[in-house]
XYZ file of C-alpha atoms in Angstrom:
362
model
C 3.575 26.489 -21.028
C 1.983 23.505 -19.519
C -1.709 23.475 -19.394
C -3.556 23.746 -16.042
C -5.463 20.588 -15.010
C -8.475 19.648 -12.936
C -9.270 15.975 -11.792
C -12.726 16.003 -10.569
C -12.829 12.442 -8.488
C -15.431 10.610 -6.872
C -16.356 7.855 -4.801
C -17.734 5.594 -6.982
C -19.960 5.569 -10.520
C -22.874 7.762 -10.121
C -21.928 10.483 -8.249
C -22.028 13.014 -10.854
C -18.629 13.547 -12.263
C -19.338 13.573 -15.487
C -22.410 16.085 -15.293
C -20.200 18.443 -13.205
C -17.239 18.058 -15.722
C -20.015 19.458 -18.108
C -21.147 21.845 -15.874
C -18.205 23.791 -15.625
C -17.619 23.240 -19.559
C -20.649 25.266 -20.449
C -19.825 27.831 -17.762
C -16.389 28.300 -19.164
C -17.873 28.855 -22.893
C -20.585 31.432 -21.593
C -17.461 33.059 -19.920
C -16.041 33.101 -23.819
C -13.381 30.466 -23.278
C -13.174 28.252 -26.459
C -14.077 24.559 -24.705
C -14.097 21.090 -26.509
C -15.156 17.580 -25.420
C -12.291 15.537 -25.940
C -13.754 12.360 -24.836
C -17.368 11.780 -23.120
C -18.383 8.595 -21.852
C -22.396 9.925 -20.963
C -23.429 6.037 -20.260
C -26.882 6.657 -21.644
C -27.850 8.792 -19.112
C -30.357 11.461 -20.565
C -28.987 14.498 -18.405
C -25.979 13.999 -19.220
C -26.105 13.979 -22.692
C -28.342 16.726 -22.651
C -25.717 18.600 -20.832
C -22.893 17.875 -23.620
C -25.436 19.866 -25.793
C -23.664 22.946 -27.764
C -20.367 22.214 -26.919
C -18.150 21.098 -29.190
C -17.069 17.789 -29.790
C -13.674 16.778 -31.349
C -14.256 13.003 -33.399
C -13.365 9.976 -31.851
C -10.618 8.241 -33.361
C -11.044 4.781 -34.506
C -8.982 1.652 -33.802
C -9.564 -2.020 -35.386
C -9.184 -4.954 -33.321
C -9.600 -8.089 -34.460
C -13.175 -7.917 -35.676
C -13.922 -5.327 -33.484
C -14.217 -0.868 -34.136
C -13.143 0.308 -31.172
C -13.505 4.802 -30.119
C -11.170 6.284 -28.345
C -10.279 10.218 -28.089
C -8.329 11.368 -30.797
C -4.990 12.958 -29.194
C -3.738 14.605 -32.327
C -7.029 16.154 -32.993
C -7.531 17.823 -29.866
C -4.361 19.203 -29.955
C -4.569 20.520 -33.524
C -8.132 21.792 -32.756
C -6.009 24.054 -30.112
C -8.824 24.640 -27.874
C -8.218 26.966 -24.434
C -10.290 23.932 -22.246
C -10.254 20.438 -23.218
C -12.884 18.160 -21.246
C -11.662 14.247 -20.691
C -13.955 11.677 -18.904
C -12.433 8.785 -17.470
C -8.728 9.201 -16.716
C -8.298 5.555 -15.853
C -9.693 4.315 -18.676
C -7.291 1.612 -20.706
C -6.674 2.547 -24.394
C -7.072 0.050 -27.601
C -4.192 -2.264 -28.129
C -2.255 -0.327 -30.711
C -2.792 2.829 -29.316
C -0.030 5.386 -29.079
C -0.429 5.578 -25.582
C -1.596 2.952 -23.395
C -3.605 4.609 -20.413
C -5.766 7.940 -21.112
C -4.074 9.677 -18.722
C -0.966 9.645 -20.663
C -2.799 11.120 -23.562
C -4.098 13.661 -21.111
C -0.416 14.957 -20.283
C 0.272 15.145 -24.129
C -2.917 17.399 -24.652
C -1.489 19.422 -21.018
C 1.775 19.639 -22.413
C 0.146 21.188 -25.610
C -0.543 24.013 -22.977
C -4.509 23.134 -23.055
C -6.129 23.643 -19.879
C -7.864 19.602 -18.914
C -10.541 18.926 -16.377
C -11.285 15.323 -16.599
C -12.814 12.579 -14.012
C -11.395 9.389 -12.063
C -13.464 7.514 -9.223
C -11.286 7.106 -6.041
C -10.994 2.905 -6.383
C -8.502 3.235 -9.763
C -5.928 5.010 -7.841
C -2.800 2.568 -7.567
C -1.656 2.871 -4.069
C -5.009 1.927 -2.985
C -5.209 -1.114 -5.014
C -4.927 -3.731 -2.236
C -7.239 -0.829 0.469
C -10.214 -1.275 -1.793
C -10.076 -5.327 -2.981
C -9.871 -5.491 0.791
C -12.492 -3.406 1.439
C -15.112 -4.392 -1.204
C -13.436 -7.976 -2.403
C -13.705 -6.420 -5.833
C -9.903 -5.999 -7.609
C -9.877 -3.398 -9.872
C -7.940 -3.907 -13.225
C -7.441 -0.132 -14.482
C -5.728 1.710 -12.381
C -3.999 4.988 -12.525
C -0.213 6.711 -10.850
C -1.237 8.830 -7.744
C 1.672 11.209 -9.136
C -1.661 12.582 -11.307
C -3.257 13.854 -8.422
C 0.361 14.967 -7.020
C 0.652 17.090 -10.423
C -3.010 18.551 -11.034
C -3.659 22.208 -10.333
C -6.660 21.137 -8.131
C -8.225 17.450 -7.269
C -12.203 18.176 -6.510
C -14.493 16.057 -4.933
C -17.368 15.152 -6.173
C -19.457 13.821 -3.172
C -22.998 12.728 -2.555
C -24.211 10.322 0.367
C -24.122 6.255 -0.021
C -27.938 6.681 0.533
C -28.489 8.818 -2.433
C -26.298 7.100 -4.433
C -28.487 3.889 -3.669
C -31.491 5.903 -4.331
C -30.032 6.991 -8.087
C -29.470 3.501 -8.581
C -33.010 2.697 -7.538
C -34.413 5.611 -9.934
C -32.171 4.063 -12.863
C -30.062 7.070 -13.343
C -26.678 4.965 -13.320
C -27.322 1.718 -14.593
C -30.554 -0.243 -16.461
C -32.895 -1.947 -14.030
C -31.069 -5.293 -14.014
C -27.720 -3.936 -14.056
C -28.487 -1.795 -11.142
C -30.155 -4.606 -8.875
C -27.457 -6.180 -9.382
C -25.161 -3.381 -8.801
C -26.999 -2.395 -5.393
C -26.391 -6.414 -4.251
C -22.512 -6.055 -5.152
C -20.114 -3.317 -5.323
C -22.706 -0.344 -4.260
C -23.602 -2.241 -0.682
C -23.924 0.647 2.183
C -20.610 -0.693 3.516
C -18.732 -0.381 0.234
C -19.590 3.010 -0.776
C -18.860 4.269 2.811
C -15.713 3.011 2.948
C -14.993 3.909 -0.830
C -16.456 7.317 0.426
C -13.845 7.701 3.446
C -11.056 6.951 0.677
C -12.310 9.810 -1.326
C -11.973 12.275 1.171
C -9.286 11.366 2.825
C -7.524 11.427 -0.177
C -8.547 15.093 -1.300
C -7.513 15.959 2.345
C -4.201 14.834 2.099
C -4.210 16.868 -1.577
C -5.328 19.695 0.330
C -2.386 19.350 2.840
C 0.295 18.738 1.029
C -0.355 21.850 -1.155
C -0.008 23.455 1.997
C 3.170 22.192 2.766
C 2.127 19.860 5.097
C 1.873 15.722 5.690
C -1.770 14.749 7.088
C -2.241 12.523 9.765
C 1.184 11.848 10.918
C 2.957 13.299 13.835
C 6.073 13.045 12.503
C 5.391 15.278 9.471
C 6.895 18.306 10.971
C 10.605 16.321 11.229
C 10.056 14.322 8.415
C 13.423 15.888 7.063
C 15.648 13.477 4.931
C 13.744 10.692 5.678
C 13.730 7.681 3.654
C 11.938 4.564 3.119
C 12.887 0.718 1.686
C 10.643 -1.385 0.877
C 11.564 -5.311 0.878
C 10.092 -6.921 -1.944
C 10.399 -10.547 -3.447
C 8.964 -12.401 -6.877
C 5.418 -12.965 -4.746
C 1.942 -11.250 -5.070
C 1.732 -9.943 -2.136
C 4.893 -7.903 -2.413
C 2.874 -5.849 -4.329
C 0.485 -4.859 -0.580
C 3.832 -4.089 0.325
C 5.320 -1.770 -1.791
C 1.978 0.290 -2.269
C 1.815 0.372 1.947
C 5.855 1.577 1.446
C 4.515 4.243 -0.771
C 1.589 5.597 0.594
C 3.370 6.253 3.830
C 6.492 7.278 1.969
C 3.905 10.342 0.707
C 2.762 11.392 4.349
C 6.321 11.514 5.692
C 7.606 13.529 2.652
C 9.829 11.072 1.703
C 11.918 9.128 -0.688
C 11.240 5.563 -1.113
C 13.372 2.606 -2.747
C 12.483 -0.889 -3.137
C 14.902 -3.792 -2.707
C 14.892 -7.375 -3.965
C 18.171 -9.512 -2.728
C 18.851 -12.438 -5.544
C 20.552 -15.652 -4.067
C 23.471 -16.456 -6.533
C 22.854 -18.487 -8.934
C 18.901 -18.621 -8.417
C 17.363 -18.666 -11.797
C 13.792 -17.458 -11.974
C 11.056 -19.724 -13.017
C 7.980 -18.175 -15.503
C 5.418 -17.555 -12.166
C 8.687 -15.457 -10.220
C 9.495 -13.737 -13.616
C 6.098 -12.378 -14.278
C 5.923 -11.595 -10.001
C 9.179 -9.422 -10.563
C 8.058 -7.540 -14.047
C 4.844 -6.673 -12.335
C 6.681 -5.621 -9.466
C 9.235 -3.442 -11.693
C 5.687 -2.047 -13.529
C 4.164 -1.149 -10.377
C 7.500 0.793 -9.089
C 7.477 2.934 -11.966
C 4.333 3.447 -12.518
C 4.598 4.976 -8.357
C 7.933 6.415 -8.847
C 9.548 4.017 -6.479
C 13.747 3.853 -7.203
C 13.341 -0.120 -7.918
C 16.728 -1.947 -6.834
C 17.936 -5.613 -7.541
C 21.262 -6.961 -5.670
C 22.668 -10.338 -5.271
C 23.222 -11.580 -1.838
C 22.854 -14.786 0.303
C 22.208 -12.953 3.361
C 18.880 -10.281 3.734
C 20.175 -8.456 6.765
C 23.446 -7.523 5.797
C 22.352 -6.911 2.359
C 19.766 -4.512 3.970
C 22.155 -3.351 6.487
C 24.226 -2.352 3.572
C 21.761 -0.800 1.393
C 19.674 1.314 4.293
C 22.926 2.953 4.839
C 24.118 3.932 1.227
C 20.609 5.165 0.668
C 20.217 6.689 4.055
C 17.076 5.013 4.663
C 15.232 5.800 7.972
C 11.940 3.013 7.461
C 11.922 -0.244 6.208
C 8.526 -1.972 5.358
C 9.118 -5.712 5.076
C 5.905 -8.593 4.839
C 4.679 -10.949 7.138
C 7.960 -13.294 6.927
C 7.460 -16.740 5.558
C 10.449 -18.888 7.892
C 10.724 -22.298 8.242
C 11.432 -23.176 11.539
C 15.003 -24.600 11.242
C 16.408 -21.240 9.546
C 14.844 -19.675 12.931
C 16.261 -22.187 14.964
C 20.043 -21.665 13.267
C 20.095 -18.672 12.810
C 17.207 -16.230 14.217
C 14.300 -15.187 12.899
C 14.512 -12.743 10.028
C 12.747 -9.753 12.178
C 14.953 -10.310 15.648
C 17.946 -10.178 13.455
C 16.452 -7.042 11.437
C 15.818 -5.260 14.610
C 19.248 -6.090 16.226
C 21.225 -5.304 13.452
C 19.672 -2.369 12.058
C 19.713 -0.334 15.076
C 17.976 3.459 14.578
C 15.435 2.471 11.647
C 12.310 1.960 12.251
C 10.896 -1.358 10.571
C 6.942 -1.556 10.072
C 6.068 -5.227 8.617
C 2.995 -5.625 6.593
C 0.143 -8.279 7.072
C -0.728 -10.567 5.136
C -4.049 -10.472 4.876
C -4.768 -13.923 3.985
C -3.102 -15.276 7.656
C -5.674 -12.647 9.306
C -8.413 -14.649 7.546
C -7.206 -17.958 8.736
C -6.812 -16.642 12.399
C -10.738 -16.192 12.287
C -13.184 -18.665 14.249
């Protein structure tokens, strides 16, 4: 039997995730529960590590690279060690190269499906559908990122909230970073604005948790007939196909739905090294959501959309801002008037680009 798992997320460093990880690893040995630390990052924070006291601590495992010793948990030794409650900080965090996993939060399903009970911690920003949200929130792209299927699968998502103002203040008091580290901190990535808006994320996120385990989409009124609806998302070799498809997902999740993403090849277009890499990122980031990722030769979009939304039964298509030079519009129609006229009964949504919204501005 699978273990039962518990993601305790936050808005941001510094909120106490980690502590309350802790906290309800002692309270689970005093209730005579055998608990382990699998991996604890306590960031030289004195409570913390005060905290980690008396419980038990399974040895890092360590990987050479290059010149370097890196730690990271030791999989095989927390499952042999067989505890009832493993504790795993960090679910985002990006293993050593040679690893047997990649991402921590695959070796947390190998120690779940060891039937060990996990609680470990993520901050909202490293969830994947909210990649693009947050860089265009806080102009800060974060690299390690994590499925949104491991919130989908926990037992229970917690949140782990404080104000932005006593966040700030913990900062100031040098309980989350040193004193430089921290100024600079406070100047960057922990601005009012930031955590606020990194704050929103958080709990709008555990409130959509909360409603779906209920059975029900969140802010949507179309949630009660969402019903065999399905989305496509139009993607192409580009970066900002990637806004796209996440946008295609997230609202895939409130509607219930199925989602597939399309690219259209022209025959006999060869790829170059930039639109190869564009597509493989674009294949990564479909698995990694769970998106059904499909590639079909064509020389004409609608039709071959035409075609596909009605194999696949799709019901939404999520398309970006189009990029049309003026004599295909002028021959033939612009990409959206044709979309709309052809594709009669599905809704199409079309996703800015958020670069054009910066140009529009005085």
């Amino acid at each position: 039997m699978r273990g039962r798992y518990r993601i305790l997320l936050g808005m941001a460093a510094g909120v106490g995730k980690t502590y309350r990880m802790l906290q309800e690893g002692r309270q689970a040995q005093n209730e005579g529960r055998d608990v382990v630390i699998g991996y604890l990052e306590p960031h030289d924070r004195p409570e913390t590590a005060a905290l980690a006291e008396g419980l038990e601590v399974v040895p890092r495992l360590h990987v050479e690279h290059g010149s370097l010793t890196l730690e990271e948990m030791d999989v095989d030794a927390v499952v042999r060690r067989t505890p009832e409650l493993a504790l795993v900080d960090e679910l985002a965090h990006t293993n050593a190269p040679g690893s047997r996993n990649e991402k921590r939060y695959e070796d947390i399903d190998e120690i779940l499906d060891a039937g060990i009970d996990v609680i470990s911690t993520v901050n909202v920003q490293h969830l994947e559908s909210l990649n693009d949200a947050v860089f265009e929130l806080t102009g800060v792209r974060v690299r390690e990122t994590f499925p949104d299927r491991m919130l989908d699968e926990a037992d229970e998502v917690i949140l782990v909230d404080i104000s932005p103002e006593s966040l700030q203040d913990r900062l100031r008091a040098g309980k989350v970073y040193p004193g430089g580290q921290a100024e600079r901190a406070l100047l960057n990535f922990f601005r009012t604005e930031n955590l606020s808006a990194l704050r929103e994320l958080a709990l709008r996120e555990v409130a959509e948790d909360v409603e779906a385990r209920r059975g029900t989409a969140v802010l949507d009124p179309l949630s009660k007939r969402a019903v065999g609806e399905r989305v496509l998302a139009l993607v192409e070799p580009q970066p900002r196909s990637q806004r796209v498809l996440r946008r295609a997902w997230r609202s895939a999740q409130r509607l219930g739905a199925e989602i597939d993403a399309l690219w259209m090849r022209r025959p006999g277009h060869r790829l170059n090294a930039e639109e190869a890499s564009q597509l493989a990122a674009l294949r990564r980031l479909a698995s990694i959501l769970g998106v059904h990722f499909l590639e079909e030769e064509g020389d004409d979009l609608v039709a071959t959309v035409r075609r596909i939304a009605s194999e696949r039964g799709s019901t939404y298509i999520f398309v970006g801002t189009p990029d049309e030079r003026r004599w295909v519009e002028v021959t033939r129609g612009s990409l959206l008037s044709r979309m709309v006229r052809e594709l009669p009964g599905i809704d199409i949504r079309v996703v800015a680009h958020r670069a054009l919204r910066d140009d529009l501005r005085p």
